[in-house]
XYZ file of N, CA and C in Angstrom:
723
model
N 21.802 -30.207 -57.569
C 21.614 -31.962 -57.282
C 23.095 -32.445 -56.715
N 22.703 -33.290 -56.028
C 23.772 -33.620 -55.158
C 24.961 -34.959 -56.338
N 25.900 -34.571 -55.710
C 26.855 -35.291 -56.064
C 26.718 -36.893 -56.465
N 26.894 -37.405 -57.144
C 27.230 -38.979 -57.386
C 27.839 -40.302 -56.917
N 27.242 -41.014 -56.017
C 27.947 -42.125 -55.570
C 27.719 -43.571 -56.495
N 28.857 -44.021 -56.643
C 28.929 -45.258 -58.364
C 28.628 -46.291 -56.925
N 27.851 -47.244 -57.709
C 27.593 -48.520 -57.245
C 27.610 -49.553 -57.960
N 28.324 -50.465 -57.445
C 28.543 -51.799 -58.551
C 28.852 -52.520 -57.414
N 28.242 -53.951 -58.080
C 27.998 -55.065 -57.556
C 29.293 -56.071 -58.330
N 29.607 -56.883 -57.864
C 30.609 -57.007 -57.889
C 30.597 -58.751 -57.561
N 30.192 -59.445 -57.262
C 29.191 -60.350 -56.888
C 30.722 -61.249 -55.959
N 30.729 -62.652 -56.480
C 31.495 -63.646 -55.033
C 33.194 -63.314 -55.634
N 34.017 -62.472 -54.857
C 34.938 -61.985 -55.633
C 36.494 -62.253 -54.097
N 37.852 -63.052 -54.462
C 38.796 -63.233 -53.363
C 39.427 -61.968 -52.616
N 39.268 -62.421 -51.506
C 39.509 -60.760 -51.163
C 40.836 -60.190 -51.869
N 41.987 -61.386 -51.915
C 43.094 -60.199 -52.430
C 42.393 -59.273 -53.817
N 42.003 -60.111 -54.597
C 41.354 -59.191 -55.710
C 40.764 -58.045 -55.642
N 39.905 -58.456 -54.550
C 39.122 -57.214 -54.083
C 40.096 -56.190 -53.272
N 40.790 -56.497 -53.045
C 42.041 -55.525 -52.046
C 42.454 -54.604 -53.232
N 43.026 -55.462 -54.063
C 43.751 -54.768 -55.464
C 42.934 -53.907 -56.039
N 41.659 -53.900 -56.244
C 40.574 -52.927 -57.095
C 40.539 -52.214 -56.199
N 40.297 -52.257 -55.120
C 40.137 -50.968 -53.988
C 41.050 -50.313 -53.825
N 42.321 -50.545 -54.383
C 43.466 -49.763 -54.024
C 43.581 -49.125 -55.195
N 43.130 -49.312 -56.807
C 43.134 -48.607 -58.077
C 42.209 -47.777 -57.636
N 40.853 -47.863 -57.366
C 39.708 -47.034 -57.035
C 40.023 -46.244 -56.330
N 40.808 -46.115 -55.367
C 41.333 -45.078 -54.243
C 41.855 -44.194 -54.528
N 43.151 -44.994 -55.839
C 43.926 -43.697 -56.079
C 43.180 -43.187 -57.131
N 41.943 -43.678 -58.214
C 41.947 -42.835 -58.879
C 40.793 -41.504 -58.252
N 40.074 -42.433 -57.258
C 39.135 -41.142 -56.342
C 40.362 -39.921 -55.858
N 41.338 -39.875 -54.913
C 41.940 -39.278 -54.577
C 42.499 -38.460 -55.532
N 42.618 -38.889 -56.949
C 43.242 -37.615 -58.072
C 42.108 -37.028 -58.831
N 40.880 -37.695 -58.244
C 39.700 -36.939 -58.824
C 39.052 -37.895 -59.961
N 39.517 -38.737 -60.672
C 39.374 -39.115 -61.913
C 37.605 -39.930 -62.181
N 37.638 -40.608 -61.106
C 36.442 -40.924 -60.899
C 35.472 -40.278 -59.843
N 34.422 -40.955 -59.752
C 32.869 -40.055 -58.382
C 33.566 -41.341 -57.030
N 32.902 -40.577 -56.183
C 32.795 -41.617 -54.947
C 32.391 -42.678 -55.218
N 32.677 -43.952 -54.903
C 32.279 -45.009 -55.351
C 32.087 -46.052 -53.951
N 31.107 -47.008 -54.379
C 30.637 -48.327 -53.537
C 30.720 -49.346 -54.185
N 31.172 -50.261 -53.541
C 31.827 -51.529 -54.094
C 30.728 -52.343 -53.098
N 29.623 -53.673 -53.929
C 29.132 -54.041 -52.632
C 29.464 -55.823 -53.431
N 29.847 -56.735 -52.509
C 30.112 -58.131 -53.003
C 29.781 -59.058 -51.840
N 30.385 -60.232 -51.591
C 30.706 -61.296 -51.002
C 32.037 -61.748 -51.281
N 32.687 -62.270 -50.748
C 34.118 -62.831 -50.237
C 33.770 -64.516 -50.115
N 35.156 -65.675 -50.486
C 34.908 -66.626 -50.101
C 35.310 -66.687 -48.696
N 35.531 -67.555 -48.033
C 36.137 -68.025 -46.088
C 36.947 -67.466 -46.192
N 37.317 -65.963 -45.063
C 38.716 -65.393 -45.051
C 38.209 -64.801 -43.695
N 39.284 -65.071 -43.122
C 39.693 -63.732 -41.848
C 40.681 -62.393 -42.359
N 39.847 -61.458 -41.907
C 40.903 -60.187 -42.159
C 40.950 -60.039 -40.807
N 42.761 -59.536 -40.608
C 42.760 -58.477 -39.388
C 43.185 -56.851 -39.423
N 42.703 -56.583 -38.357
C 42.841 -54.963 -38.366
C 44.267 -54.605 -37.572
N 44.691 -53.038 -37.892
C 45.891 -52.575 -37.308
C 45.973 -52.713 -35.837
N 44.173 -53.695 -35.157
C 44.335 -53.502 -33.768
C 44.014 -54.845 -33.155
N 44.495 -55.758 -34.114
C 44.161 -57.109 -34.180
C 45.604 -57.957 -32.837
N 45.279 -58.552 -31.688
C 45.681 -59.040 -30.983
C 46.700 -60.325 -31.171
N 47.221 -60.593 -30.489
C 47.718 -62.087 -31.164
C 46.466 -63.624 -30.194
N 45.839 -63.070 -29.315
C 44.750 -64.098 -29.383
C 43.577 -64.124 -30.247
N 43.477 -62.968 -30.620
C 41.925 -63.092 -31.632
C 41.714 -63.897 -32.487
N 42.653 -64.819 -33.058
C 42.918 -65.553 -33.474
C 43.329 -67.575 -32.710
N 42.292 -67.517 -31.886
C 43.476 -68.622 -30.767
C 43.516 -70.198 -31.033
N 43.093 -70.771 -31.984
C 43.044 -71.602 -32.413
C 44.559 -72.053 -33.837
N 45.291 -73.194 -34.259
C 46.688 -73.314 -34.697
C 45.766 -72.957 -36.205
N 47.078 -72.539 -36.622
C 46.342 -71.678 -38.435
C 46.078 -73.323 -39.218
N 46.847 -74.315 -38.578
C 46.364 -75.728 -39.511
C 44.779 -75.381 -39.207
N 44.428 -74.832 -38.090
C 42.407 -75.513 -37.773
C 41.830 -74.667 -38.845
N 42.368 -73.316 -39.334
C 41.725 -72.430 -39.992
C 41.952 -73.202 -41.795
N 43.269 -73.231 -41.799
C 43.299 -73.470 -43.465
C 42.702 -75.278 -43.893
N 42.554 -75.717 -42.794
C 41.884 -77.105 -43.175
C 39.874 -76.391 -42.967
N 39.739 -75.821 -42.612
C 38.294 -75.768 -43.128
C 38.389 -74.349 -44.188
N 39.331 -74.432 -45.033
C 39.297 -73.248 -46.197
C 39.369 -72.259 -45.787
N 40.062 -71.465 -44.864
C 39.750 -70.286 -44.431
C 41.152 -69.653 -44.260
N 41.389 -68.433 -45.342
C 42.069 -68.115 -45.533
C 42.285 -66.553 -44.606
N 43.553 -66.166 -44.630
C 44.098 -65.122 -43.239
C 44.499 -64.403 -43.916
N 44.094 -62.780 -44.077
C 44.845 -61.539 -44.011
C 45.004 -60.452 -43.186
N 46.070 -60.104 -43.632
C 46.398 -58.454 -42.609
C 45.961 -57.310 -43.355
N 45.457 -56.369 -42.772
C 44.703 -55.421 -43.645
C 45.439 -54.109 -42.777
N 45.045 -53.092 -43.337
C 45.318 -51.341 -42.635
C 44.277 -50.637 -42.360
N 43.100 -51.781 -42.082
C 41.945 -51.011 -42.062
C 42.049 -51.326 -40.444
N 41.056 -50.263 -39.440
C 40.830 -49.769 -38.329
C 40.331 -51.480 -37.733
N 40.453 -51.043 -36.347
C 39.549 -52.682 -35.636
C 40.568 -53.849 -35.519
N 39.660 -54.505 -35.192
C 40.597 -56.178 -34.486
C 40.067 -57.133 -36.005
N 39.867 -58.722 -35.490
C 39.898 -59.803 -36.750
C 38.480 -59.829 -37.197
N 37.746 -60.214 -37.887
C 36.704 -60.372 -38.416
C 36.316 -61.739 -39.426
N 35.244 -62.004 -39.813
C 35.008 -62.985 -40.818
C 34.658 -62.407 -41.897
N 34.543 -62.846 -43.271
C 33.615 -62.544 -44.066
C 33.417 -64.060 -45.189
N 32.574 -64.374 -45.470
C 32.160 -65.761 -46.094
C 30.558 -65.399 -46.846
N 30.485 -66.869 -47.767
C 29.362 -66.423 -48.757
C 28.301 -65.956 -48.166
N 27.449 -65.037 -48.614
C 25.861 -64.967 -47.345
C 26.001 -63.749 -46.844
N 27.287 -63.012 -46.348
C 27.714 -61.760 -45.981
C 27.969 -60.574 -46.898
N 26.989 -59.581 -47.313
C 26.906 -58.386 -47.887
C 28.318 -57.677 -47.321
N 28.795 -57.821 -48.345
C 30.812 -56.673 -48.173
C 30.264 -55.170 -48.718
N 30.673 -53.896 -48.243
C 30.698 -52.749 -48.884
C 31.765 -52.100 -48.970
N 32.671 -51.691 -49.460
C 33.797 -50.925 -49.716
C 33.503 -49.689 -50.119
N 33.013 -48.821 -49.015
C 32.648 -47.110 -49.914
C 34.393 -46.576 -50.111
N 34.822 -46.125 -51.513
C 35.632 -45.455 -51.815
C 35.247 -44.027 -51.669
N 35.177 -43.051 -50.987
C 34.753 -41.535 -50.879
C 34.981 -41.040 -50.612
N 35.356 -39.544 -50.472
C 35.926 -38.332 -50.035
C 35.513 -38.272 -48.721
N 35.978 -38.167 -48.061
C 35.944 -38.221 -46.250
C 36.664 -36.649 -45.350
N 35.192 -35.872 -44.755
C 35.710 -34.677 -44.247
C 35.911 -35.064 -42.565
N 35.079 -35.205 -41.814
C 35.393 -36.031 -40.500
C 34.540 -37.613 -40.762
N 36.193 -37.988 -39.749
C 36.236 -39.643 -40.147
C 34.628 -39.793 -39.004
N 34.523 -39.323 -37.737
C 33.673 -40.307 -37.215
C 32.201 -39.716 -37.839
N 31.886 -38.724 -38.532
C 30.499 -38.582 -38.858
C 30.443 -39.404 -40.449
N 31.376 -39.796 -40.676
C 31.365 -40.746 -42.186
C 30.887 -42.245 -41.863
N 31.696 -42.461 -40.444
C 31.626 -43.782 -39.635
C 29.790 -43.742 -39.543
N 29.540 -42.500 -39.091
C 27.852 -42.562 -38.357
C 26.230 -42.704 -39.370
N 27.361 -42.249 -41.012
C 26.733 -42.249 -42.084
C 26.622 -43.332 -42.358
N 27.079 -44.329 -41.874
C 27.408 -45.877 -42.674
C 26.725 -46.090 -41.598
N 26.579 -46.193 -40.176
C 25.871 -46.886 -39.314
C 24.378 -46.396 -39.748
N 24.175 -45.207 -40.107
C 22.741 -44.648 -40.283
C 22.135 -45.841 -41.609
N 22.889 -45.422 -42.710
C 22.652 -46.689 -44.080
C 22.154 -48.276 -43.223
N 23.375 -48.520 -42.753
C 22.993 -50.375 -42.062
C 21.780 -50.522 -41.188
N 21.186 -49.537 -40.230
C 20.042 -49.614 -39.533
C 18.917 -49.787 -40.667
N 18.823 -48.419 -41.851
C 17.877 -48.088 -42.435
C 18.082 -49.180 -43.196
N 19.118 -49.996 -43.630
C 18.461 -51.474 -44.343
C 18.288 -52.570 -43.763
N 18.163 -52.631 -42.508
C 17.783 -53.485 -41.465
C 16.578 -53.310 -41.590
N 15.592 -52.083 -41.056
C 15.192 -51.718 -40.763
C 13.898 -51.740 -42.018
N 14.276 -51.747 -43.195
C 13.555 -52.255 -44.120
C 13.249 -53.713 -44.534
N 14.283 -54.412 -43.761
C 13.919 -55.667 -44.083
C 13.133 -55.744 -42.532
N 12.111 -55.235 -41.680
C 11.780 -55.556 -40.297
C 12.357 -55.982 -39.552
N 13.575 -55.840 -39.317
C 14.628 -56.006 -38.291
C 15.354 -54.649 -37.457
N 14.797 -54.868 -36.434
C 15.404 -53.429 -35.545
C 16.471 -53.528 -34.977
N 17.291 -52.588 -35.225
C 18.895 -52.819 -34.800
C 19.366 -51.130 -34.717
N 20.649 -51.241 -33.829
C 21.219 -49.868 -33.722
C 22.776 -50.242 -33.872
N 22.878 -48.799 -33.654
C 24.375 -48.516 -33.755
C 25.273 -48.967 -32.343
N 26.422 -49.892 -32.333
C 27.674 -50.407 -31.285
C 27.820 -49.034 -30.122
N 27.855 -49.462 -28.919
C 27.914 -48.710 -28.224
C 29.369 -47.811 -28.088
N 29.347 -46.946 -27.468
C 30.928 -45.872 -27.824
C 31.957 -47.101 -27.986
N 33.151 -46.726 -28.420
C 34.351 -47.493 -28.202
C 34.076 -48.854 -29.640
N 33.155 -49.031 -29.889
C 33.200 -50.095 -31.175
C 32.118 -49.328 -32.066
N 32.531 -50.100 -33.339
C 31.871 -49.755 -34.506
C 31.066 -50.680 -35.083
N 29.500 -50.770 -35.232
C 29.289 -52.110 -36.238
C 27.573 -51.774 -35.618
N 26.655 -52.599 -35.975
C 25.178 -52.727 -35.619
C 25.313 -53.806 -34.666
N 23.988 -53.891 -34.147
C 23.242 -55.127 -33.326
C 21.793 -54.933 -33.624
N 21.628 -56.298 -32.721
C 20.197 -56.371 -32.442
C 19.694 -57.173 -31.582
N 19.008 -57.176 -31.003
C 19.191 -57.712 -29.169
C 19.024 -59.274 -30.040
N 19.752 -59.896 -30.720
C 19.874 -61.528 -30.464
C 21.426 -61.500 -31.233
N 21.922 -60.365 -31.230
C 23.617 -59.875 -31.261
C 24.641 -59.148 -32.340
N 25.468 -59.425 -32.605
C 26.419 -58.402 -33.460
C 25.796 -58.745 -35.205
N 25.234 -57.866 -35.574
C 24.950 -58.260 -37.378
C 25.736 -57.373 -38.353
N 26.691 -56.696 -37.970
C 27.265 -55.869 -38.967
C 28.496 -55.176 -38.133
N 29.710 -55.160 -38.980
C 30.678 -55.030 -38.517
C 31.112 -53.551 -39.697
N 31.837 -52.537 -39.056
C 32.686 -51.449 -39.561
C 34.216 -51.553 -39.451
N 34.996 -51.125 -40.351
C 36.023 -51.020 -40.280
C 36.785 -50.474 -41.859
N 37.085 -48.852 -41.421
C 37.557 -48.019 -42.459
C 38.804 -47.775 -42.201
N 39.659 -47.193 -43.113
C 41.146 -46.360 -43.284
C 40.311 -45.169 -44.271
N 41.208 -43.605 -43.568
C 41.130 -43.050 -44.504
C 42.594 -42.319 -44.979
N 42.969 -42.259 -45.982
C 44.390 -41.959 -46.667
C 43.768 -41.253 -47.820
N 44.586 -39.630 -47.759
C 44.657 -39.425 -48.746
C 43.468 -38.317 -48.759
N 42.470 -38.379 -47.777
C 41.047 -37.720 -47.621
C 40.257 -39.060 -48.050
N 40.637 -40.221 -48.726
C 39.563 -41.151 -49.007
C 39.560 -42.064 -48.657
N 38.209 -42.876 -47.989
C 38.206 -43.769 -47.711
C 38.601 -45.216 -48.017
N 38.661 -46.551 -47.254
C 39.246 -47.754 -47.849
C 38.161 -48.590 -47.090
N 38.048 -50.066 -47.622
C 37.622 -51.024 -46.261
C 36.149 -50.665 -45.777
N 35.572 -50.956 -45.169
C 34.213 -50.729 -45.282
C 33.154 -51.386 -44.138
N 32.233 -52.018 -44.582
C 31.442 -53.031 -43.521
C 31.109 -54.220 -44.371
N 30.821 -55.225 -43.425
C 30.494 -56.589 -43.449
C 29.090 -56.716 -42.903
N 28.066 -56.964 -43.654
C 26.150 -56.967 -43.086
C 25.983 -58.662 -43.166
N 26.032 -59.103 -42.036
C 25.241 -60.927 -42.365
C 24.134 -61.021 -42.874
N 24.193 -61.517 -43.916
C 22.735 -61.739 -44.680
C 21.959 -63.078 -44.321
N 22.818 -63.991 -45.041
C 21.994 -65.541 -44.641
C 23.542 -66.295 -44.966
N 24.691 -65.868 -43.862
C 25.966 -66.604 -43.956
C 25.878 -67.812 -43.095
N 26.711 -68.383 -42.660
C 27.120 -69.438 -41.365
C 28.232 -68.594 -40.228
N 27.320 -68.589 -39.260
C 27.914 -67.743 -38.649
C 28.951 -68.344 -37.079
N 29.288 -69.717 -37.595
C 30.112 -70.986 -36.627
C 31.380 -69.846 -36.872
N 32.432 -69.545 -38.499
C 33.411 -69.256 -38.147
C 33.603 -68.143 -37.106
N 32.766 -67.333 -36.766
C 32.865 -66.363 -35.774
C 33.250 -66.997 -34.239
N 33.150 -68.258 -34.120
C 33.018 -69.073 -33.284
C 34.361 -69.565 -33.017
N 35.019 -69.109 -33.569
C 36.733 -69.410 -33.542
C 37.657 -68.432 -33.326
N 37.250 -67.020 -33.356
C 38.030 -66.478 -33.388
C 37.334 -65.391 -32.314
N 37.856 -64.066 -32.060
C 37.901 -63.001 -30.825
C 37.119 -62.290 -32.100
N 35.666 -62.595 -32.221
C 35.639 -60.997 -33.533
C 35.681 -59.454 -32.874
N 36.370 -59.207 -33.781
C 36.235 -57.337 -33.377
C 36.692 -57.495 -31.238
N 36.735 -58.505 -31.249
C 38.214 -58.295 -29.787
C 37.239 -58.639 -29.037
N 36.134 -59.494 -29.140
C 34.844 -60.195 -27.911
C 35.152 -61.053 -27.720
N 35.335 -61.306 -26.426
C 35.339 -62.693 -26.271
C 34.105 -63.272 -26.187
N 33.480 -65.031 -26.892
C 32.439 -64.989 -26.998
C 31.269 -64.488 -27.472
N 31.275 -63.344 -28.020
C 30.129 -62.869 -28.761
C 29.182 -62.970 -29.343
N 27.722 -62.600 -29.087
C 26.529 -63.344 -29.671
C 27.085 -62.659 -31.301
N 26.516 -63.686 -32.494
C 26.458 -62.931 -33.351
C 24.938 -63.006 -33.996
N 24.952 -62.753 -35.039
C 22.972 -62.532 -35.622
C 23.254 -62.482 -37.154
N 22.646 -62.898 -37.587
C 22.438 -62.544 -39.321
C 20.556 -62.406 -39.873
N 20.472 -61.897 -40.779
C 19.206 -61.811 -41.425
C 18.359 -63.197 -41.328
N 19.157 -63.861 -41.605
C 18.402 -65.517 -41.532
C 18.314 -65.653 -40.209
N 19.420 -65.491 -39.151
C 18.653 -66.024 -37.861
C 17.419 -64.985 -36.985
N 17.517 -63.730 -37.848
C 16.480 -62.626 -37.630
C 14.851 -63.033 -38.188
N 15.022 -64.335 -39.163
C 13.589 -64.920 -39.467
C 13.720 -64.074 -41.133
N 14.746 -64.136 -41.871
C 14.679 -63.075 -43.060
C 15.762 -63.802 -43.867
N 15.675 -64.972 -44.193
C 16.837 -65.403 -45.009
C 16.814 -65.257 -46.456
N 17.618 -65.692 -47.331
C 17.782 -65.984 -48.565
C 17.303 -64.112 -49.269
N 17.876 -63.179 -48.848
C 17.067 -61.968 -48.800
C 18.936 -60.909 -49.581
N 19.668 -61.649 -50.038
C 20.969 -60.633 -50.587
C 20.436 -60.066 -51.931
N 19.892 -60.387 -52.850
C 19.475 -59.474 -54.025
C 18.472 -58.452 -53.277
N 17.961 -57.999 -52.679
C 16.914 -57.339 -51.976
C 17.985 -56.250 -51.179
N 18.622 -57.449 -50.242
C 19.555 -56.427 -48.757
C 20.946 -55.472 -50.363
N 21.120 -56.290 -51.186
C 22.487 -55.456 -51.761
C 21.927 -53.771 -52.664
N 20.690 -54.096 -52.948
C 19.810 -53.240 -53.613
C 19.310 -52.118 -52.498
N 18.571 -52.356 -51.504
C 18.806 -51.638 -50.435
C 19.760 -51.021 -49.577
N 21.002 -51.001 -50.059
C 22.351 -51.782 -49.315
C 23.037 -50.087 -50.276
N 23.031 -50.210 -51.470
C 23.336 -49.456 -52.636
C 22.668 -47.653 -52.354
N 21.046 -47.673 -51.921
C 20.123 -47.280 -51.806
C 20.380 -45.973 -50.264
N 20.435 -46.646 -49.630
C 20.574 -46.265 -47.726
C 21.875 -45.594 -47.927
N 23.304 -46.476 -48.578
C 24.434 -45.504 -48.318
C 24.831 -44.369 -49.321
N 24.158 -44.329 -50.182
C 24.185 -43.185 -51.233
C 23.263 -42.009 -50.659
N 22.036 -42.437 -50.094
C 21.123 -41.458 -49.350
C 21.951 -40.811 -47.625
N 22.614 -41.397 -46.920
C 23.176 -41.221 -45.892
C 24.726 -40.355 -45.875
N 25.177 -40.368 -47.143
C 26.096 -39.870 -47.336
C 25.773 -38.344 -48.345
N 24.389 -38.228 -48.353
C 23.914 -37.059 -49.589
C 24.493 -37.122 -50.801
N 24.178 -38.291 -51.399
C 24.447 -38.767 -52.892
C 23.452 -39.448 -53.258
N 23.708 -39.276 -54.706
C 22.967 -39.517 -55.949
C 23.046 -40.875 -56.463
N 22.459 -42.047 -55.919
C 22.870 -43.567 -57.000
C 22.808 -43.409 -57.931
N 24.137 -44.077 -58.490
C 24.243 -44.673 -60.211
C 25.031 -45.911 -60.266
N 24.279 -46.716 -61.054
C 24.795 -47.773 -60.695
C 25.643 -48.210 -61.868
N 26.709 -48.788 -61.799
C 27.898 -48.949 -62.748
C 28.306 -50.700 -62.744
N 28.146 -50.701 -63.554
C 28.674 -52.331 -63.774
C 30.224 -52.520 -63.445
N 30.685 -53.594 -62.862
C 31.895 -53.961 -62.473
C 32.731 -53.874 -63.876
N 32.734 -54.096 -64.939
C 33.700 -53.905 -66.078
C 33.653 -52.564 -66.149
N 32.758 -52.035 -66.370
C 32.975 -50.656 -66.864
C 33.417 -49.639 -65.505
N 33.595 -50.050 -64.094
C 34.297 -49.482 -63.478
C 35.596 -49.883 -63.232
N 36.062 -50.936 -63.746
C 37.613 -51.610 -63.849
C 37.814 -50.731 -64.664
N 37.102 -50.442 -65.825
C 37.984 -49.618 -66.950
C 38.262 -47.951 -66.655
N 37.120 -47.405 -65.819
C 37.506 -46.197 -65.100
C 38.197 -45.801 -64.361
N 38.718 -46.823 -63.857
C 39.660 -46.741 -62.843
C 40.821 -46.628 -63.069
N 41.231 -47.072 -64.254
C 41.937 -47.252 -64.804
C 42.779 -46.046 -66.128
N 41.260 -45.054 -66.705
C 41.606 -44.393 -67.575
C 41.368 -42.758 -67.352
N 41.639 -42.026 -68.052
C 41.328 -40.425 -67.649
C 40.200 -40.598 -67.086
N 39.415 -38.829 -66.223
C 37.880 -39.356 -66.077
C 37.217 -38.997 -66.772
N 35.489 -39.203 -66.671
C 34.802 -39.705 -67.903
C 33.928 -40.145 -67.089
N 32.410 -39.758 -67.566
C 31.133 -40.445 -66.851
C 31.024 -41.808 -67.506
N 30.563 -42.651 -66.352
C 30.078 -44.093 -67.135
C 28.892 -43.728 -67.859
N 29.204 -45.033 -69.450
C 28.354 -44.855 -69.960
C 26.945 -44.918 -69.231
N 25.797 -44.850 -70.045
C 24.143 -44.819 -69.179
C 24.119 -46.503 -70.360
N 23.717 -47.565 -69.100
C 23.135 -48.486 -69.398
C 21.902 -48.598 -70.084
N 21.334 -49.569 -70.568
C 20.278 -49.526 -71.210
C 18.633 -49.516 -70.448
N 18.840 -50.196 -69.696
C 18.677 -49.955 -68.350
C 18.459 -48.782 -67.367
N 17.520 -48.339 -66.906
C 17.586 -47.165 -66.248
C 18.924 -47.283 -65.057
N 19.476 -46.569 -64.220
C 20.980 -46.729 -63.631
C 20.492 -45.747 -62.302
N 19.983 -44.499 -62.714
C 19.939 -43.764 -61.367
C 19.593 -43.612 -60.210
N 19.344 -43.214 -59.810
C 18.871 -43.236 -57.949
C 17.608 -44.125 -57.984
N 18.202 -45.383 -57.499
C 16.517 -46.838 -57.059
C 16.176 -46.801 -56.306
N 15.028 -47.188 -55.948
C 14.164 -46.996 -54.746
C 14.126 -49.255 -55.191
N 14.708 -49.548 -53.521
C 14.345 -51.096 -54.214
C 12.994 -51.130 -53.554
């Protein structure tokens, strides 16, 4: 039987709060106290800068971004600057990783499969970049860090989000990059379906068996000795959307 991937939907979470939770879960996973875990959530408007971010990637004055309610955070993930906001599905897989390139390729396969289920043809980025593209533009970004053999950070899939904030930066270091979303591809309002499909496809790409775990239960497990999550009243095994 395949190992489990615990999948938890957190709703809309401030970036700093989600990062603190990632750190706790990463520590628990590295210590072997919990199973591989995938956090699915949305963020309020925020730009995050990866370790390769350059000065010109946020070309406008800080006040411009602040006036529009967009926070800015430095992170230790790979890649450069990107945007997160409502209507974008963010996934943080916190899993044991062997070869990093194979792990990234698995996430790419999962996202392509999610989009295919929505009737959208997509492909991984060309060599030198990590993300997913359609003919209309970049629809998903990937940026990770592996520490102590366990991944952090992850992917962001544009579902039904405002794309304008991408035009105020150089997303992933690309000048004037075209960005897309499921809404732009003619599939608006699909967050519930997409997040359910994402959990299933990431588990499948990583050869794991999906198990849904509530956010409350996951937070408790990340702070306690290892034990399996309690069964919910509804079936929570591998769920096909």
